[in-house]
Amino acid sequence: MKIIEEFTKSKLESGSHSEDGIYYNQHFVVLVDGATSKGNFKWQGKKSGEIAKNVVLEAFNEIKYDIKKNELIEKLNGMLRKKMQEIKIEESAILDWLRVSIVIYSDYHKKIWSYGDCKYIVNQKLLSKEKLIDTELAGIRSVVNRIYGVDVKELDIGREFIKPLLVEQYKFENTNHEFGYPVLNGYVKKLLPIIEVDVSEGDEIVFASDGYFNVKPTLNSSEKTLMDALKEDPTCCSLNKQTKGMMAGYCSFDDRSYIRFNI
């Protein structure tokens, strides 16, 4: 296994508090995207998405090389639950739960395991799918802003319109609903099936977070596509429809991480 290139960057110009992260050793390559909190909880200056990312990445220092997918995902989910109990996030405080999406390569099993909306490319072919609820809400935000015709940089009416829906979308977590989606959140123990992709020696693989709305087979092309889109559509309402756009103090609409490797 050979790492070709990797990159991770906070959406903040300060470079701090990224909720994305990458981990790799001789057994695993892992990309984690902590979910942006809809609550107000902070611990040691960090919000729940950043805390969750750190918990999961640190866990791989102790994960056995031959662990099976279900055991691994359940173990990570249990570690999130344990951390929430430690820092006093109650099960009733749903908006503050620690949540992550994750994509993993196991060199022992020669498998990619995905749980959530992280992106992955195998031999230049994108295999992951978008999260439908995000696509729908991004479209609603775009429509509302266009109807009112306001300067989104000054007043993002569309974002305000979908905020209550963003808060309530947790009701679709780990469900088989049309808008359901997988996410590790610690307290929900009944998880959806884990996506598994077989890979072979010689394959080239890319993992990326959804901070790359149009991920490409190389970092340079992914960055160029993103920067061109942000220059033309910084509010993320047309070319790159998102549930939020660039804001003051931001260098992108979301944290982003990318790693490309051969096996």
Short mmCIF file of N, CA and C in Angstrom, two decimals, residues 38-39 89-98 170:
data_model
loop_
_atom_site.label_atom_id
_atom_site.label_comp_id
_atom_site.label_asym_id
_atom_site.label_seq_id
_atom_site.Cartn_x
_atom_site.Cartn_y
_atom_site.Cartn_z
N LYS A 38 -25.85 20.72 15.26
CA LYS A 38 -27.01 21.61 15.24
C LYS A 38 -27.33 22.10 16.65
N GLY A 39 -26.55 21.62 17.63
CA GLY A 39 -26.73 22.06 19.01
C GLY A 39 -25.67 23.07 19.41
N ILE A 89 -22.87 14.23 27.51
CA ILE A 89 -23.90 14.47 26.50
C ILE A 89 -24.97 13.42 26.71
N GLU A 90 -26.11 13.84 27.19
CA GLU A 90 -27.18 12.90 27.52
C GLU A 90 -27.83 12.36 26.24
N GLU A 91 -28.40 11.17 26.36
CA GLU A 91 -29.07 10.57 25.21
C GLU A 91 -30.23 11.43 24.73
N SER A 92 -30.83 12.19 25.62
CA SER A 92 -31.95 13.06 25.26
C SER A 92 -31.50 14.30 24.49
N ALA A 93 -30.22 14.64 24.56
CA ALA A 93 -29.69 15.84 23.89
C ALA A 93 -29.31 15.49 22.45
N ILE A 94 -30.29 15.14 21.65
CA ILE A 94 -30.05 14.56 20.32
C ILE A 94 -29.24 15.49 19.42
N LEU A 95 -29.46 16.78 19.50
CA LEU A 95 -28.76 17.71 18.60
C LEU A 95 -27.27 17.79 18.91
N ASP A 96 -26.87 17.37 20.10
CA ASP A 96 -25.46 17.45 20.50
C ASP A 96 -24.70 16.14 20.30
N TRP A 97 -25.37 15.10 19.86
CA TRP A 97 -24.70 13.81 19.71
C TRP A 97 -23.45 13.93 18.83
N LEU A 98 -22.47 13.06 19.11
CA LEU A 98 -21.28 12.96 18.28
C LEU A 98 -21.61 12.12 17.05
N TYR A 170 -32.27 14.71 11.66
CA TYR A 170 -31.76 13.57 12.42
C TYR A 170 -32.78 12.43 12.49
#
